[in-house]
C-alpha cells in the first residue's frame, strides 16, 4: 500500500516554498508592521554587533524561516497533545522573556545577563523539543543559530549599555514588543 497523502505533500510544499521566500518584501505580506519593525531592529543589532551584513541577514532570515515553518505546522494541526502542552510552555516562557527584556530596558541598573541568557536557552530548548519530530536537522540548526546568536553575552552587554550604540535599537525593539503585548499578540 502506498503511503501518499496530498495533505502531507501540501504541508511539505508550503514549508519548502515559504522557507525560500524569507526576504524582506515577502515578510511584509505575512507579518504585521510592528513585528517587521522589530525584525528590522534585530537585524541592525546583529549587523552592528557582528560587523557582518551577511551574518546579520542570515540570523534574521533563519528566524523568519523557523517562525513560518512552526506556523505551518500549527495550521495543519501537526502537534500532538503533549506537543501542544510544550507549545503553551514555550509561549509562556517567551512572554516572560519579553517582559524581562522590557523591564531590564525600562528600569536602570536591573539588567542581568545571566537571566537573559537563561531565558533564551530555555526558550530554545523548549522550541527544539516541540519541533524535533517535524523539522529537518537543518531547521533545528537554524533554531540553535538564532537563539545562540541573541544569547551571546557580549551582544547582550552591548545591547543593554545605555551609552552604547545599540541602546536606540533596544528602545525601538521594546516599543514594538510593548505594542504587540497591548494588541494581545504576545
mmCIF file of N, CA, C and O in Angstrom, residues 22-24 27 36 38-65 142 145-147 149-150 155 166 169:
data_model
loop_
_atom_site.group_PDB
_atom_site.id
_atom_site.type_symbol
_atom_site.label_atom_id
_atom_site.label_comp_id
_atom_site.label_asym_id
_atom_site.label_seq_id
_atom_site.Cartn_x
_atom_site.Cartn_y
_atom_site.Cartn_z
ATOM 1 N N UNK A 22 11.899 33.953 2.397
ATOM 2 C CA UNK A 22 12.113 34.727 3.621
ATOM 3 C C UNK A 22 12.834 36.039 3.352
ATOM 4 O O UNK A 22 13.730 36.425 4.080
ATOM 5 N N UNK A 23 12.443 36.734 2.313
ATOM 6 C CA UNK A 23 13.025 38.042 2.029
ATOM 7 C C UNK A 23 12.167 39.122 2.681
ATOM 8 O O UNK A 23 11.022 38.890 3.051
ATOM 9 N N UNK A 24 12.726 40.318 2.768
ATOM 10 C CA UNK A 24 12.034 41.405 3.456
ATOM 11 C C UNK A 24 10.690 41.738 2.808
ATOM 12 O O UNK A 24 9.696 41.945 3.495
ATOM 13 N N UNK A 27 8.160 39.037 3.654
ATOM 14 C CA UNK A 27 7.837 39.043 5.080
ATOM 15 C C UNK A 27 6.695 40.012 5.359
ATOM 16 O O UNK A 27 5.801 39.718 6.143
ATOM 17 N N UNK A 36 7.513 43.433 11.852
ATOM 18 C CA UNK A 36 8.507 43.726 10.826
ATOM 19 C C UNK A 36 9.532 44.746 11.331
ATOM 20 O O UNK A 36 10.738 44.604 11.097
ATOM 21 N N UNK A 38 10.368 45.242 14.454
ATOM 22 C CA UNK A 38 11.203 44.549 15.449
ATOM 23 C C UNK A 38 12.272 43.726 14.736
ATOM 24 O O UNK A 38 13.447 43.754 15.114
ATOM 25 N N UNK A 39 11.879 43.002 13.686
ATOM 26 C CA UNK A 39 12.851 42.211 12.920
ATOM 27 C C UNK A 39 13.923 43.106 12.294
ATOM 28 O O UNK A 39 15.106 42.742 12.269
ATOM 29 N N UNK A 40 13.513 44.270 11.796
ATOM 30 C CA UNK A 40 14.486 45.212 11.234
ATOM 31 C C UNK A 40 15.497 45.654 12.295
ATOM 32 O O UNK A 40 16.702 45.750 12.025
ATOM 33 N N UNK A 41 15.006 45.930 13.494
ATOM 34 C CA UNK A 41 15.910 46.342 14.577
ATOM 35 C C UNK A 41 16.824 45.188 15.007
ATOM 36 O O UNK A 41 17.994 45.398 15.310
ATOM 37 N N UNK A 42 16.283 43.973 15.045
ATOM 38 C CA UNK A 42 17.124 42.813 15.368
ATOM 39 C C UNK A 42 18.227 42.642 14.327
ATOM 40 O O UNK A 42 19.360 42.306 14.661
ATOM 41 N N UNK A 43 17.895 42.897 13.069
ATOM 42 C CA UNK A 43 18.899 42.854 12.007
ATOM 43 C C UNK A 43 19.986 43.909 12.263
ATOM 44 O O UNK A 43 21.181 43.607 12.199
ATOM 45 N N UNK A 44 19.567 45.126 12.585
ATOM 46 C CA UNK A 44 20.541 46.209 12.826
ATOM 47 C C UNK A 44 21.434 45.892 14.036
ATOM 48 O O UNK A 44 22.634 46.159 14.014
ATOM 49 N N UNK A 45 20.837 45.314 15.070
ATOM 50 C CA UNK A 45 21.607 44.918 16.247
ATOM 51 C C UNK A 45 22.660 43.871 15.854
ATOM 52 O O UNK A 45 23.829 43.977 16.223
ATOM 53 N N UNK A 46 22.223 42.874 15.107
ATOM 54 C CA UNK A 46 23.134 41.805 14.682
ATOM 55 C C UNK A 46 24.237 42.342 13.781
ATOM 56 O O UNK A 46 25.399 41.960 13.916
ATOM 57 N N UNK A 47 23.857 43.226 12.863
ATOM 58 C CA UNK A 47 24.846 43.797 11.940
ATOM 59 C C UNK A 47 25.877 44.629 12.695
ATOM 60 O O UNK A 47 27.083 44.508 12.455
ATOM 61 N N UNK A 48 25.412 45.458 13.619
ATOM 62 C CA UNK A 48 26.327 46.290 14.410
ATOM 63 C C UNK A 48 27.227 45.420 15.279
ATOM 64 O O UNK A 48 28.427 45.666 15.387
ATOM 65 N N UNK A 49 26.652 44.398 15.895
ATOM 66 C CA UNK A 49 27.420 43.542 16.807
ATOM 67 C C UNK A 49 28.463 42.709 16.069
ATOM 68 O O UNK A 49 29.607 42.620 16.511
ATOM 69 N N UNK A 50 28.068 42.097 14.948
ATOM 70 C CA UNK A 50 29.000 41.206 14.233
ATOM 71 C C UNK A 50 29.886 41.958 13.258
ATOM 72 O O UNK A 50 30.957 41.461 12.905
ATOM 73 N N UNK A 51 29.422 43.126 12.812
ATOM 74 C CA UNK A 51 30.156 43.840 11.774
ATOM 75 C C UNK A 51 30.054 43.129 10.431
ATOM 76 O O UNK A 51 30.833 43.389 9.520
ATOM 77 N N UNK A 52 29.081 42.235 10.306
ATOM 78 C CA UNK A 52 28.963 41.400 9.118
ATOM 79 C C UNK A 52 27.510 41.409 8.650
ATOM 80 O O UNK A 52 26.642 40.800 9.275
ATOM 81 N N UNK A 53 27.283 42.092 7.533
ATOM 82 C CA UNK A 53 25.932 42.216 6.990
ATOM 83 C C UNK A 53 25.344 40.855 6.631
ATOM 84 O O UNK A 53 24.170 40.571 6.906
ATOM 85 N N UNK A 54 26.144 39.995 6.029
ATOM 86 C CA UNK A 54 25.652 38.671 5.614
ATOM 87 C C UNK A 54 25.238 37.823 6.810
ATOM 88 O O UNK A 54 24.223 37.125 6.758
ATOM 89 N N UNK A 55 26.018 37.864 7.879
ATOM 90 C CA UNK A 55 25.677 37.096 9.081
ATOM 91 C C UNK A 55 24.391 37.624 9.703
ATOM 92 O O UNK A 55 23.530 36.856 10.127
ATOM 93 N N UNK A 56 24.244 38.943 9.740
ATOM 94 C CA UNK A 56 23.027 39.541 10.297
ATOM 95 C C UNK A 56 21.806 39.133 9.473
ATOM 96 O O UNK A 56 20.759 38.797 10.033
ATOM 97 N N UNK A 57 21.937 39.154 8.154
ATOM 98 C CA UNK A 57 20.837 38.738 7.291
ATOM 99 C C UNK A 57 20.505 37.270 7.510
ATOM 100 O O UNK A 57 19.326 36.891 7.558
ATOM 101 N N UNK A 58 21.538 36.446 7.668
ATOM 102 C CA UNK A 58 21.323 35.008 7.861
ATOM 103 C C UNK A 58 20.562 34.729 9.157
ATOM 104 O O UNK A 58 19.647 33.906 9.192
ATOM 105 N N UNK A 59 20.921 35.439 10.236
ATOM 106 C CA UNK A 59 20.242 35.235 11.524
ATOM 107 C C UNK A 59 18.762 35.591 11.416
ATOM 108 O O UNK A 59 17.898 34.817 11.833
ATOM 109 N N UNK A 60 18.463 36.738 10.843
ATOM 110 C CA UNK A 60 17.069 37.171 10.745
ATOM 111 C C UNK A 60 16.302 36.287 9.762
ATOM 112 O O UNK A 60 15.150 35.916 10.014
ATOM 113 N N UNK A 61 16.937 35.900 8.666
ATOM 114 C CA UNK A 61 16.286 35.003 7.714
ATOM 115 C C UNK A 61 15.978 33.656 8.370
ATOM 116 O O UNK A 61 14.901 33.094 8.185
ATOM 117 N N UNK A 62 16.914 33.154 9.171
ATOM 118 C CA UNK A 62 16.665 31.895 9.894
ATOM 119 C C UNK A 62 15.513 32.043 10.876
ATOM 120 O O UNK A 62 14.686 31.141 11.015
ATOM 121 N N UNK A 63 15.452 33.174 11.553
ATOM 122 C CA UNK A 63 14.351 33.445 12.479
ATOM 123 C C UNK A 63 13.010 33.412 11.748
ATOM 124 O O UNK A 63 12.045 32.785 12.197
ATOM 125 N N UNK A 64 12.950 34.053 10.603
ATOM 126 C CA UNK A 64 11.720 34.098 9.811
ATOM 127 C C UNK A 64 11.345 32.698 9.320
ATOM 128 O O UNK A 64 10.183 32.287 9.419
ATOM 129 N N UNK A 65 12.322 31.966 8.805
ATOM 130 C CA UNK A 65 12.053 30.617 8.294
ATOM 131 C C UNK A 65 11.490 29.713 9.386
ATOM 132 O O UNK A 65 10.521 28.979 9.166
ATOM 133 N N UNK A 142 18.959 25.908 12.507
ATOM 134 C CA UNK A 142 18.553 27.316 12.379
ATOM 135 C C UNK A 142 18.057 27.857 13.714
ATOM 136 O O UNK A 142 18.353 28.986 14.098
ATOM 137 N N UNK A 145 20.995 28.413 15.886
ATOM 138 C CA UNK A 145 21.752 29.566 15.398
ATOM 139 C C UNK A 145 21.136 30.874 15.893
ATOM 140 O O UNK A 145 21.836 31.750 16.430
ATOM 141 N N UNK A 146 19.825 31.005 15.742
ATOM 142 C CA UNK A 146 19.140 32.244 16.135
ATOM 143 C C UNK A 146 19.247 32.476 17.645
ATOM 144 O O UNK A 146 19.668 33.549 18.088
ATOM 145 N N UNK A 147 18.872 31.476 18.425
ATOM 146 C CA UNK A 147 18.870 31.659 19.876
ATOM 147 C C UNK A 147 20.286 31.834 20.425
ATOM 148 O O UNK A 147 20.511 32.669 21.303
ATOM 149 N N UNK A 149 22.818 33.077 18.848
ATOM 150 C CA UNK A 149 23.297 34.399 18.423
ATOM 151 C C UNK A 149 22.830 35.487 19.396
ATOM 152 O O UNK A 149 23.631 36.290 19.867
ATOM 153 N N UNK A 150 21.533 35.480 19.702
ATOM 154 C CA UNK A 150 20.996 36.528 20.575
ATOM 155 C C UNK A 150 21.290 36.281 22.055
ATOM 156 O O UNK A 150 21.125 37.190 22.866
ATOM 157 N N UNK A 155 26.945 40.478 23.021
ATOM 158 C CA UNK A 155 25.845 41.170 22.348
ATOM 159 C C UNK A 155 24.885 41.745 23.387
ATOM 160 O O UNK A 155 24.510 42.917 23.317
ATOM 161 N N UNK A 166 23.898 50.392 20.582
ATOM 162 C CA UNK A 166 22.724 49.557 20.355
ATOM 163 C C UNK A 166 21.515 49.960 21.201
ATOM 164 O O UNK A 166 20.428 49.413 21.029
ATOM 165 N N UNK A 169 18.428 50.955 19.336
ATOM 166 C CA UNK A 169 17.792 49.782 18.729
ATOM 167 C C UNK A 169 16.953 49.036 19.764
ATOM 168 O O UNK A 169 15.824 48.619 19.488
#
